[in-house]
Coordinates of C-alpha atoms and ligand atoms in Angstrom, one line a residue:
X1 CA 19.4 17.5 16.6
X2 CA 16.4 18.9 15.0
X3 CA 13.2 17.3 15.1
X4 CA 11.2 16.3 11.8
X5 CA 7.5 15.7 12.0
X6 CA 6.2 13.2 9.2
X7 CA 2.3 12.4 8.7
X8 CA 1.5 10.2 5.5
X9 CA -1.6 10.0 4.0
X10 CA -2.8 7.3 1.4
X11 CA -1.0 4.1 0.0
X12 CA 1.9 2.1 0.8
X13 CA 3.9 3.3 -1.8
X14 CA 3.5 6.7 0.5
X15 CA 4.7 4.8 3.2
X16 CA 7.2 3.9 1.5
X17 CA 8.6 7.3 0.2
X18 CA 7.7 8.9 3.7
X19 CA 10.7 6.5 4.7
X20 CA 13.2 7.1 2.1
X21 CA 12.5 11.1 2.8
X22 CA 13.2 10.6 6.6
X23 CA 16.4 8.5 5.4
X24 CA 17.7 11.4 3.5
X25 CA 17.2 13.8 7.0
X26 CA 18.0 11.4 9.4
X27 CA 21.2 13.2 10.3
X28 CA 20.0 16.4 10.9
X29 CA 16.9 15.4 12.6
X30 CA 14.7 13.2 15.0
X31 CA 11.2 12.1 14.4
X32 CA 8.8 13.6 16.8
X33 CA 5.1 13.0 17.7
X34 CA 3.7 16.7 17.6
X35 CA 4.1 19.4 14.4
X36 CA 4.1 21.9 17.6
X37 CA 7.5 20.1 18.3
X38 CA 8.7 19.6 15.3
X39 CA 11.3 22.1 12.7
X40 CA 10.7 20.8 9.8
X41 CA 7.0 19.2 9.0
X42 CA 6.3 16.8 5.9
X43 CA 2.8 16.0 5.1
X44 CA 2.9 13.0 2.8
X45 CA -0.3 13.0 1.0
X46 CA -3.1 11.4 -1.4
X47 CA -5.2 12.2 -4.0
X48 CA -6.7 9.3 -4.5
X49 CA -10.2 10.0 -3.3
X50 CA -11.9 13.2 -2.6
X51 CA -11.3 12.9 1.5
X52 CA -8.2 11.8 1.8
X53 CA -7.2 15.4 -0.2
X54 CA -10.3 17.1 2.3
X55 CA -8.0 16.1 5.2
X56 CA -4.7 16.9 3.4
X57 CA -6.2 20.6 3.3
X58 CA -7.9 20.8 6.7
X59 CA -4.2 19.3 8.5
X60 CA -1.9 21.6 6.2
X61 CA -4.6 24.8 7.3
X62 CA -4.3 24.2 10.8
X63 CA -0.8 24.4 10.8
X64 CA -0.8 28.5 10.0
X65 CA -1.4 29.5 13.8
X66 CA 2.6 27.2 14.3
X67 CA 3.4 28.9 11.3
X68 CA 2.8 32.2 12.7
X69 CA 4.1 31.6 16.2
X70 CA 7.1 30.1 14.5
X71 CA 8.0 31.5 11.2
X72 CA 11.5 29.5 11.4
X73 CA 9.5 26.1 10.9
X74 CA 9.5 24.7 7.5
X75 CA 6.1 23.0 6.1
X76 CA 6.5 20.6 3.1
X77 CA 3.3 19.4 1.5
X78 CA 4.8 16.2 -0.9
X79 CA 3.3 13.7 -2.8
X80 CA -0.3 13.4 -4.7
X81 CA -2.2 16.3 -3.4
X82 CA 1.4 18.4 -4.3
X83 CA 1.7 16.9 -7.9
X84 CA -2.3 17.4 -8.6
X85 CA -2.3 20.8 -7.5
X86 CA 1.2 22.4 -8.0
X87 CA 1.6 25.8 -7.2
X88 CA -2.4 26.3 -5.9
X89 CA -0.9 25.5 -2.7
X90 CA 1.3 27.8 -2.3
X91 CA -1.1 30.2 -3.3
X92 CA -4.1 29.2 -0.9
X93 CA -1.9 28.3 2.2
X94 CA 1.1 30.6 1.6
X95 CA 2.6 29.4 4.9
X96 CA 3.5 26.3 2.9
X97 CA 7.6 26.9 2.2
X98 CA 7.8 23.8 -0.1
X99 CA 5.5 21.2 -2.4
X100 CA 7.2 18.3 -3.8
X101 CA 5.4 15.9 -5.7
X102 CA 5.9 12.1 -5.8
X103 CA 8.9 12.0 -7.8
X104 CA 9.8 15.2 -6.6
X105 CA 10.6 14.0 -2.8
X106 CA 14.0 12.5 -3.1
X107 CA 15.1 16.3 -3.7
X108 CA 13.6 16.9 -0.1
X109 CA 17.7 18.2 0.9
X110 CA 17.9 20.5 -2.1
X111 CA 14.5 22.2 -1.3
X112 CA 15.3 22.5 2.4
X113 CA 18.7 24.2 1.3
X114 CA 16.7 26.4 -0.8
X115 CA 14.2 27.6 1.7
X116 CA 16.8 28.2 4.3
X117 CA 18.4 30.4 2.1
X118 CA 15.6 32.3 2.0
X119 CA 15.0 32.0 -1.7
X120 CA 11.1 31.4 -1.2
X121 CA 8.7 28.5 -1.7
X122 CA 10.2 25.3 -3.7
X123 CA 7.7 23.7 -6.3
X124 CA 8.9 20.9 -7.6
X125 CA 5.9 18.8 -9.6
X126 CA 7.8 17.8 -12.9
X127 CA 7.2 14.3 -14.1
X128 CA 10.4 12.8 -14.9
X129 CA 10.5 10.3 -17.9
X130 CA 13.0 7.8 -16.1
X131 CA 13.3 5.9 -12.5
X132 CA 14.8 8.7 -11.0
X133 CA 15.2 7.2 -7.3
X134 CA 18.6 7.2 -6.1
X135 CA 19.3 4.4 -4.5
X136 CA 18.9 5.0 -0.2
X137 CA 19.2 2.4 2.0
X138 CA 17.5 3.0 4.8
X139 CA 20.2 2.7 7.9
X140 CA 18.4 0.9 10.3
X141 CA 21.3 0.8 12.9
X142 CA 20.5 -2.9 13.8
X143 CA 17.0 -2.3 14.7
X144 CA 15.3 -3.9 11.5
X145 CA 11.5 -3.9 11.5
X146 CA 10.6 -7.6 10.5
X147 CA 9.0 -6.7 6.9
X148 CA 9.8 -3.9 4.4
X149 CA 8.5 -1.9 1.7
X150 CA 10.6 -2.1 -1.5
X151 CA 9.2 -0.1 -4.8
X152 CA 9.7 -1.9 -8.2
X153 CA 7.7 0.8 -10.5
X154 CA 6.3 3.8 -10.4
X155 CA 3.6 5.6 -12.2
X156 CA 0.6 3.9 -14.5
X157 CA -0.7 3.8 -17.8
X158 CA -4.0 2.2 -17.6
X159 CA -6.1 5.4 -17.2
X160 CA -9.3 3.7 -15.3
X161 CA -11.4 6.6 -16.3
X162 CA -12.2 7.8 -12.3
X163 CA -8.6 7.8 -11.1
X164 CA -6.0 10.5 -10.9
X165 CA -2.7 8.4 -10.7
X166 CA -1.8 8.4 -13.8
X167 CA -1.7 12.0 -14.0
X168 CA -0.4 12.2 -10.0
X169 CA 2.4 9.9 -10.3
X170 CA 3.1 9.6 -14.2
X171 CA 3.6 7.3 -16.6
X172 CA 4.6 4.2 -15.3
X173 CA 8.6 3.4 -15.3
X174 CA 10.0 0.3 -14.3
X175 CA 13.0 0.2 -11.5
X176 CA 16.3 -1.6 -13.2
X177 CA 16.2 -4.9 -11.6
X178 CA 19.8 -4.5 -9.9
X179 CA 18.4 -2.0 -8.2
X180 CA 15.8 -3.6 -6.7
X181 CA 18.0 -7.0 -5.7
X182 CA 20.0 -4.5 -4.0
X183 CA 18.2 -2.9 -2.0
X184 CA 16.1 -6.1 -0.7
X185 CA 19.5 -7.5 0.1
X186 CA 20.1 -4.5 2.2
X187 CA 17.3 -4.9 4.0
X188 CA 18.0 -8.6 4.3
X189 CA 21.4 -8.3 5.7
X190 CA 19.8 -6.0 8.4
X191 CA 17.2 -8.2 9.8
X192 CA 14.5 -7.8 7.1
X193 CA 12.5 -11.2 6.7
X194 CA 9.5 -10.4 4.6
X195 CA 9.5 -7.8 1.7
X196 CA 6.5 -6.5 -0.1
X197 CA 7.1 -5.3 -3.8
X198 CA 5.8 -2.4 -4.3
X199 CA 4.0 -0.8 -7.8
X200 CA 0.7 0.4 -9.2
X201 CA 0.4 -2.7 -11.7
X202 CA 4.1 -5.1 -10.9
X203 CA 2.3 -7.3 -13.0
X204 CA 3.5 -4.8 -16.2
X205 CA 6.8 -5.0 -14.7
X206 CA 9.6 -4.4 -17.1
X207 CA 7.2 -4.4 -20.1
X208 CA 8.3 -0.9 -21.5
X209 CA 11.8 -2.0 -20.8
X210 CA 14.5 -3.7 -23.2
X211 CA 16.2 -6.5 -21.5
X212 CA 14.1 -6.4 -18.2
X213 CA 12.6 -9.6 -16.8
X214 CA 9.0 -9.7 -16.4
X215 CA 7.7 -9.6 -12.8
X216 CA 7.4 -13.1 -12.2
X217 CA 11.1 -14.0 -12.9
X218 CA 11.6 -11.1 -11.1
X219 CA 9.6 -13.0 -8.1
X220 CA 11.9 -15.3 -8.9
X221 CA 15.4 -13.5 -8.1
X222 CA 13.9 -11.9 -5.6
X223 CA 12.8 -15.1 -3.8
X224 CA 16.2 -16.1 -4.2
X225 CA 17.8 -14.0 -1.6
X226 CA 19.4 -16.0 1.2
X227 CA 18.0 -15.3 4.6
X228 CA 14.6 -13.8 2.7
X229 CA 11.4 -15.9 4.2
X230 CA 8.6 -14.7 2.6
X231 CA 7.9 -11.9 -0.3
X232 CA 4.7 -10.1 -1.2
X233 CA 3.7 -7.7 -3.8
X234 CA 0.7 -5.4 -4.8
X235 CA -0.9 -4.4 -6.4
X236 CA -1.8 -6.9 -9.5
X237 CA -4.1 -5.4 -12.3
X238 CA -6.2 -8.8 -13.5
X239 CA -6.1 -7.7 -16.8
X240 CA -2.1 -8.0 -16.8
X241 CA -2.4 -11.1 -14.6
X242 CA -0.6 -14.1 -16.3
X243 CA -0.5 -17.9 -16.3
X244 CA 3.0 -17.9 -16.0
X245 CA 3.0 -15.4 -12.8
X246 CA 0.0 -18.0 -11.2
X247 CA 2.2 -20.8 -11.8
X248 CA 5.3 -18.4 -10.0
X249 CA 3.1 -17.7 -7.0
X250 CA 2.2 -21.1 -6.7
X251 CA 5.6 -22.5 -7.0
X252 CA 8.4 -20.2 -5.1
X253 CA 7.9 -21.4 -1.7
X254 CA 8.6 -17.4 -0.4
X255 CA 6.1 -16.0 -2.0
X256 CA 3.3 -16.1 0.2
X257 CA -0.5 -17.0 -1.1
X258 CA -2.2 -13.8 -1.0
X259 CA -3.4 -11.1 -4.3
X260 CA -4.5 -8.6 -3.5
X261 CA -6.4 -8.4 -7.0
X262 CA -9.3 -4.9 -7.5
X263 CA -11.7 -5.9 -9.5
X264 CA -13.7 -2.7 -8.6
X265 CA -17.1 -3.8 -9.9
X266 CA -19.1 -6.4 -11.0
X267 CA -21.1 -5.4 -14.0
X268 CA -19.6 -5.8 -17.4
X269 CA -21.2 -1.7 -18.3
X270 CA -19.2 -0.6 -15.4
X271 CA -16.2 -1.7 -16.2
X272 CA -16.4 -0.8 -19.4
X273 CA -17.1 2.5 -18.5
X274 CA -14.5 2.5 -16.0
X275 CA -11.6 1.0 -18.8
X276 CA -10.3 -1.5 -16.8
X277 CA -9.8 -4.2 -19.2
X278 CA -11.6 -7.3 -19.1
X279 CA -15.0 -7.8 -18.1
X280 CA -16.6 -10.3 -15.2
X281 CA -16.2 -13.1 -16.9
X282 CA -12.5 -12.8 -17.7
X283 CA -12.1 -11.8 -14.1
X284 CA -13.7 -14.9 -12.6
X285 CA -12.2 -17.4 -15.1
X286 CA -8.7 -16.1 -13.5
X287 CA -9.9 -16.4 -10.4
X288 CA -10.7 -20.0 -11.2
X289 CA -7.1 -20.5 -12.8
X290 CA -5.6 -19.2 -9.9
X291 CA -7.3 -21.6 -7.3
X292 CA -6.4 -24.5 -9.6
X293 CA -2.7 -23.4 -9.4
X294 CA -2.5 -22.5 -5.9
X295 CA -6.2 -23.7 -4.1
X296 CA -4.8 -22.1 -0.8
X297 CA -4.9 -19.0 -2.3
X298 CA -6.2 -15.7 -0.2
X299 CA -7.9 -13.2 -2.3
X300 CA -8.4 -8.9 -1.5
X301 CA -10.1 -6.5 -3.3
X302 CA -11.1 -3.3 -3.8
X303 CA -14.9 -2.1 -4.8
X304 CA -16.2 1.6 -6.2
X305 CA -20.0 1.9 -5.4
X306 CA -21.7 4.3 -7.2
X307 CA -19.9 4.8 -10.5
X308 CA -21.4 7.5 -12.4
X309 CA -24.2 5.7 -14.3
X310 CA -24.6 2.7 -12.2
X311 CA -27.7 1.4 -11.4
X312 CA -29.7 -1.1 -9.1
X313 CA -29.0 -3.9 -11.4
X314 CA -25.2 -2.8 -12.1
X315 CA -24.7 -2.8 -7.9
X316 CA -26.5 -6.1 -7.8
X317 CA -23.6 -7.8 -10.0
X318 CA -21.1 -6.3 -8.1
X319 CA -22.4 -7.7 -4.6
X320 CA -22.8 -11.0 -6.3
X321 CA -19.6 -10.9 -7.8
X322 CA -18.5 -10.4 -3.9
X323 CA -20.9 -14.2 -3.3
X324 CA -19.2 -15.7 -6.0
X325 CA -15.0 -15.1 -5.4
X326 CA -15.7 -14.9 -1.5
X327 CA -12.5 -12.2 -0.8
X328 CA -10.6 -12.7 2.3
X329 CA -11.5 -8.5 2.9
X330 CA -12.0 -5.9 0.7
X331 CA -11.2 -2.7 0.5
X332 CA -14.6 -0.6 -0.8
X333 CA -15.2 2.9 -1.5
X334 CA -17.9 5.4 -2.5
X335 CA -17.1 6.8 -6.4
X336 CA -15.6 10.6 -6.2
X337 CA -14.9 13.1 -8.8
X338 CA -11.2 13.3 -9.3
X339 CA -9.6 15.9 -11.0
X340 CA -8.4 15.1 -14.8
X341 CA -10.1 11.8 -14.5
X342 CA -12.5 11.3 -17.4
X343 CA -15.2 9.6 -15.3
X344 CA -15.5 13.2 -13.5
X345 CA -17.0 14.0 -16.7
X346 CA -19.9 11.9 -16.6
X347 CA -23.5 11.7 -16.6
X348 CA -25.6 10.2 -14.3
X349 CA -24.0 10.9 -11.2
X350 CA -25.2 8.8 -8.4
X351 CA -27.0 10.5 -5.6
X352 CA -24.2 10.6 -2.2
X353 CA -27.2 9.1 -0.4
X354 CA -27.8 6.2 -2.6
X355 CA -24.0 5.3 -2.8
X356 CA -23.8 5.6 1.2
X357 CA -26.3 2.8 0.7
X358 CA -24.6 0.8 -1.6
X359 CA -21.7 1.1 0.6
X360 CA -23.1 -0.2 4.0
X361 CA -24.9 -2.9 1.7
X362 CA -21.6 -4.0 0.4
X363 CA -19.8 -4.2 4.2
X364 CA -22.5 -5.9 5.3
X365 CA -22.0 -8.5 3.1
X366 CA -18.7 -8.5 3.3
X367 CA -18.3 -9.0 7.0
X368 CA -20.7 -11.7 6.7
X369 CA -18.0 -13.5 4.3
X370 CA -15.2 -12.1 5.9
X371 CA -16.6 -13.7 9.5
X372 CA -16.7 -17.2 7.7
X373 CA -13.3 -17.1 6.0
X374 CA -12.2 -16.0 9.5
X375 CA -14.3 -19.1 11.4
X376 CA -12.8 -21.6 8.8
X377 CA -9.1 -21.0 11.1
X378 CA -10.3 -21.9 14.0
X379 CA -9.0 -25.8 15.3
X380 CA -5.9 -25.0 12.5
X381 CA -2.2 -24.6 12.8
X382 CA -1.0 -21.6 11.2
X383 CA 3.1 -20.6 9.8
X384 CA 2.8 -16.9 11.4
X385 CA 5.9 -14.3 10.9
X386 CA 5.8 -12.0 14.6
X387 CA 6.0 -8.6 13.8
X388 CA 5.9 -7.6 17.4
X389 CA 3.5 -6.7 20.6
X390 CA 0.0 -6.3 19.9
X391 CA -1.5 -3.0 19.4
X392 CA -4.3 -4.3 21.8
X393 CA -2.5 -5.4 24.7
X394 CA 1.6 -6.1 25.7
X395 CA 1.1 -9.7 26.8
X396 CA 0.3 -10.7 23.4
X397 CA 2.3 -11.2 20.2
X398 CA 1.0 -10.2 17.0
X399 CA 2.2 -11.2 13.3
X400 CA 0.7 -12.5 10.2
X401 CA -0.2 -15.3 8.2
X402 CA 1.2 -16.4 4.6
X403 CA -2.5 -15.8 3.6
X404 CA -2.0 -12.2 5.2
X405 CA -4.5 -12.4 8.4
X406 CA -3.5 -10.9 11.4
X407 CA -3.0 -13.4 14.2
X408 CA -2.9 -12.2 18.0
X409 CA -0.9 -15.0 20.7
X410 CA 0.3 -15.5 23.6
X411 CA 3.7 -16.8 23.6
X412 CA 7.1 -17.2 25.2
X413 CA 9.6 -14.3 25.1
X414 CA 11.6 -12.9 22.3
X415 CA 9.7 -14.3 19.5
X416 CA 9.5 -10.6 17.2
X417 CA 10.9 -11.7 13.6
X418 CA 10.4 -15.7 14.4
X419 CA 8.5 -17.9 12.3
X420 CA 6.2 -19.6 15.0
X421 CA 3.0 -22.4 14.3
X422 CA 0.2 -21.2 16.1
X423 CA -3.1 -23.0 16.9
X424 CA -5.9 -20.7 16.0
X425 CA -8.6 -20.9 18.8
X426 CA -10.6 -17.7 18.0
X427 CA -11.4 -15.0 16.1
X428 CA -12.6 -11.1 15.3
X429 CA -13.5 -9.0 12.5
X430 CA -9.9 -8.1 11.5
X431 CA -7.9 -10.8 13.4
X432 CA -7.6 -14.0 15.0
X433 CA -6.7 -15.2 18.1
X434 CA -4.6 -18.2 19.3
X435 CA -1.8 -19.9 21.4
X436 CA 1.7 -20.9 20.6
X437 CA 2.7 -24.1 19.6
X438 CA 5.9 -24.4 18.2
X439 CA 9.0 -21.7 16.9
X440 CA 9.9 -22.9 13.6
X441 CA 13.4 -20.6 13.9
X442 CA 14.7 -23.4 15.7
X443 CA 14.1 -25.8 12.9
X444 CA 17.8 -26.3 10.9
X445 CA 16.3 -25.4 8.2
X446 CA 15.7 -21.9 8.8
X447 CA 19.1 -19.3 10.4
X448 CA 17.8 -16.4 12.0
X449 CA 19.9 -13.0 12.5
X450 CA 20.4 -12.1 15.2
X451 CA 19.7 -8.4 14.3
X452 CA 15.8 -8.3 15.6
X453 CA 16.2 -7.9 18.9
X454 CA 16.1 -4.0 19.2
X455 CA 13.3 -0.9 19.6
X456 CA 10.4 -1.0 16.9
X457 CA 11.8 0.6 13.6
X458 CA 11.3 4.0 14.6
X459 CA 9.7 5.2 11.5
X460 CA 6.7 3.6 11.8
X461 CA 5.6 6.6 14.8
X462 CA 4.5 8.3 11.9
X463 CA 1.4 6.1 11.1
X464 CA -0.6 6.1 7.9
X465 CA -4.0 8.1 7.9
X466 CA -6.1 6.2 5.6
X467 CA -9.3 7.6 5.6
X468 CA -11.2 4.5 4.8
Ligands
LIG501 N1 -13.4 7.2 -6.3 C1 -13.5 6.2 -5.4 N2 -12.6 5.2 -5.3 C2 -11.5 5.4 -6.0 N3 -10.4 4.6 -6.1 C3 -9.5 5.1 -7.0 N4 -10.1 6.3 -7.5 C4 -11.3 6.4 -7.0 C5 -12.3 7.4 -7.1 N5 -12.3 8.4 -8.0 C6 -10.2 3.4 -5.3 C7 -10.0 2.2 -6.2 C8 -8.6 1.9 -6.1 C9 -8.3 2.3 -4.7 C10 -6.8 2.5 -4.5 O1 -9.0 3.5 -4.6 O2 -10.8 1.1 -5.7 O3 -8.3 0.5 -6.4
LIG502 FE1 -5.5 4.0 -11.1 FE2 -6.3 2.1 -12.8 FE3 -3.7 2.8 -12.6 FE4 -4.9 1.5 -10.6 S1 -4.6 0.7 -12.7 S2 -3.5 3.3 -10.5 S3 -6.9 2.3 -10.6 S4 -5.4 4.1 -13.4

């Protein structure tokens, strides 16, 4: 066998196509840890901020000296960074042999056929008009990781004025429902317990479409699959965030009570300027809405600091916008210029100094909240899905809450893809700690396969490089 070396940058939907690529391959080659090992190297990357495509170039550049060494070894930069800058790659780092962008990468065995023939570099960057994903199943040969990505759309139309997705990933196209049920019943039969739905905005689902459901009927179906425990989705866009999809997260007992829900700032100029869509106030009165329908609720975020034109008294809204909601953790970021992305544009940049400030300002904060949300566990039972060993230490399972937090226990054996109760005694910045109490799998209510017993899906060697 030949061995495949896959690094993904960015977001989950990455993650998600970095699997189905490997799924195409995975008969002609094994995953390996090292590009020096490797015959074939993807880089998976994103555009979505200025570093994440710094580190795209600086990995892909050091790859040259293998290049050289081993001119049989075929480099493949896919995804953002490939769509935003087309055939510039090829042209600054000619030892790439192939970029594909996002909807590019499910051609991955026509452009490897075309490079062994020695027909030269494959670009591939055209932005089809329909779902064009054929429909892999990933084989996971009775070794079914507990949860699993599953895309719904693709693409966006909102055109936030600093981001280049739109013109990255393309207009936004809804997956045919079928397709979807399908493919979580796949990954059900295998082992799968928990699925996370996967789009830019799901909560547009279906909204171009004839005859398509909207997203939360989708939920709905979904939610319906026997032997499915608990389904998640991201990310919502609050403007397209409806009373009937609160009333479907509060009601379908699978899907679990977390949003992750970017409200990105918390002055009304800012996001006007930015064209999100609705303003603070709209933003908050959801919020309020939501916690009426479902008060257990866990809220995420994400936050731009330094927008081109914010000032002291912009930032100030946004950090008490942060007081106000109280997010579970958010996701926060320093503005960058993005290529095609009207915001780049702009006057009145903000100094990388001040927004460094703005930044630490906002963690600060942040943990403060995130420290209390955290404290409020501790003396509770919690319903936590194991995913598997801890990263931190073998004795110790790890798995997560309905409300999405990361919970590290001690436990009996054999408990990966179990529903347990576990009494939260402490906790850290990103996780809490606790002891087992009870395995709900042995409850009637709930049959567990019996699938979940083998390695760690394999794939996930290949870990995400968020720069974040
Ligand atoms: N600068 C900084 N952050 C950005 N994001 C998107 N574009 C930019 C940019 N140009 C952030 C937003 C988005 C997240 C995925 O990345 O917060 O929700
Ligand atoms: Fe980018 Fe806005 Fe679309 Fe999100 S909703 S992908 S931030 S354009």
């Amino acid at each position: 066998m030949k061995k495949v070396f896959i690094r993904t940058f960015g977001c989950q939907m990455n993650e998600y196509d970095s699997e189905r690529m490997y799924a195409l391959i995975k008969d002609e080659y094994i995953l390996c840890a090292e590009p020096k090992e490797a015959d074939l190297i993807l880089i998976n990357t994103c555009s979505v901020r200025k570093k994440a495509e710094e580190k795209v170039y600086g990995l892909v550049g050091r790859l040259k000296h293998l290049k050289k060494a081993r001119p049989e070894v075929i480099i493949g930069v896919c995804g953002c960074v490939a769509q935003q800058e087309g055939d510039k790659i090829i042209k600054r780092l000619p030892h790439v042999d192939m970029v594909l962008g996002p909807q590019a990468v499910y051609r991955l065995k026509e452009a490897l056929d075309s490079v062994r023939q020695g027909k030269g570099p494959v670009v591939d960057v055209e932005l089809r008009k329909e779902f064009r994903q054929p429909l892999i199943f990933p084989s996971l040969n009775g070794t079914a990781p507990v949860k699993a990505f599953v895309t719904i759309m693709q693409g966006c139309d909102n055109f936030c004025s600093y981001c280049v997705v739109p013109y990255t990933r393309g207009r936004e196209i809804s997956r045919p429902p079928e397709e979807i049920l399908a493919e979580v019943e796949c990954l059900v039969r295998q082992g799968v317990r928990e699925v996370m739905l996967l789009g830019q905005n799901v909560n547009s689902y279906g909204r171009k479409e004839k005859n398509f459901p909207t997203f939360a009927e989708l939920l709905r179906e979904v939610a319906k699959i026997p032997g499915l425990w608990r389904v998640r989705f991201t990310t919502s866009h609050p403007k397209d965030l409806t009373l009937d999809l609160m009333r479907a997260i509060a009601e379908i007992p699978e899907v679990c009570e977390h949003l992750h829900l970017p409200v990105q700032a918390g002055s009304n100029r800012v996001l006007k300027a930015m064209n999100r869509g609705y303003t603070r106030e709209e933003y908050l009165e959801k919020v309020k809405r939501l916690r009426e329908f479902c008060p257990e609720i866990t809220l995420t975020t994400d936050i731009i600091v330094g927008f081109p034109g914010e000032t002291e008294e912009d930032f100030e809204e946004t950090l008490s916008l942060l007081e106000t909601v109280r997010f579970a953790e958010i996701f926060s970021f320093k503005y960058s210029d993005r290529p095609f992305a009207r915001a780049t544009q702009f006057e009145n940049k903000v100094p990388e100094e001040e927004k460094a400030r703005r930044l630490k300002k906002v963690h600060e904060l942040q943990e403060k909240i995130t420290r209390e949300i955290n404290e409020s566990f501790i003396g509770k039972e919690v319903e936590v899905l194991v995913e598997g060993k801890s990263a931190s230490s073998q004795e110790m399972w790890a798995g997560r809450t309905r409300s999405h937090h990361v919970v590290n226990f001690k436990g009996p054996e054999n408990l990966k893809g179990k529903l347990v109760r576990v009494f939260i005694e402490d906790c850290g910045r990103h996780s809490l700690r606790g002891k087992f109490v009870r395995d709900l799998c042995k409850n009637a209510e709930i049959s567990v396969a019996s699938t979940n017993t083998g390695d760690p899906f394999l794939f996930f060697g290949t870990k995400n490089e968020n720069e974040s």
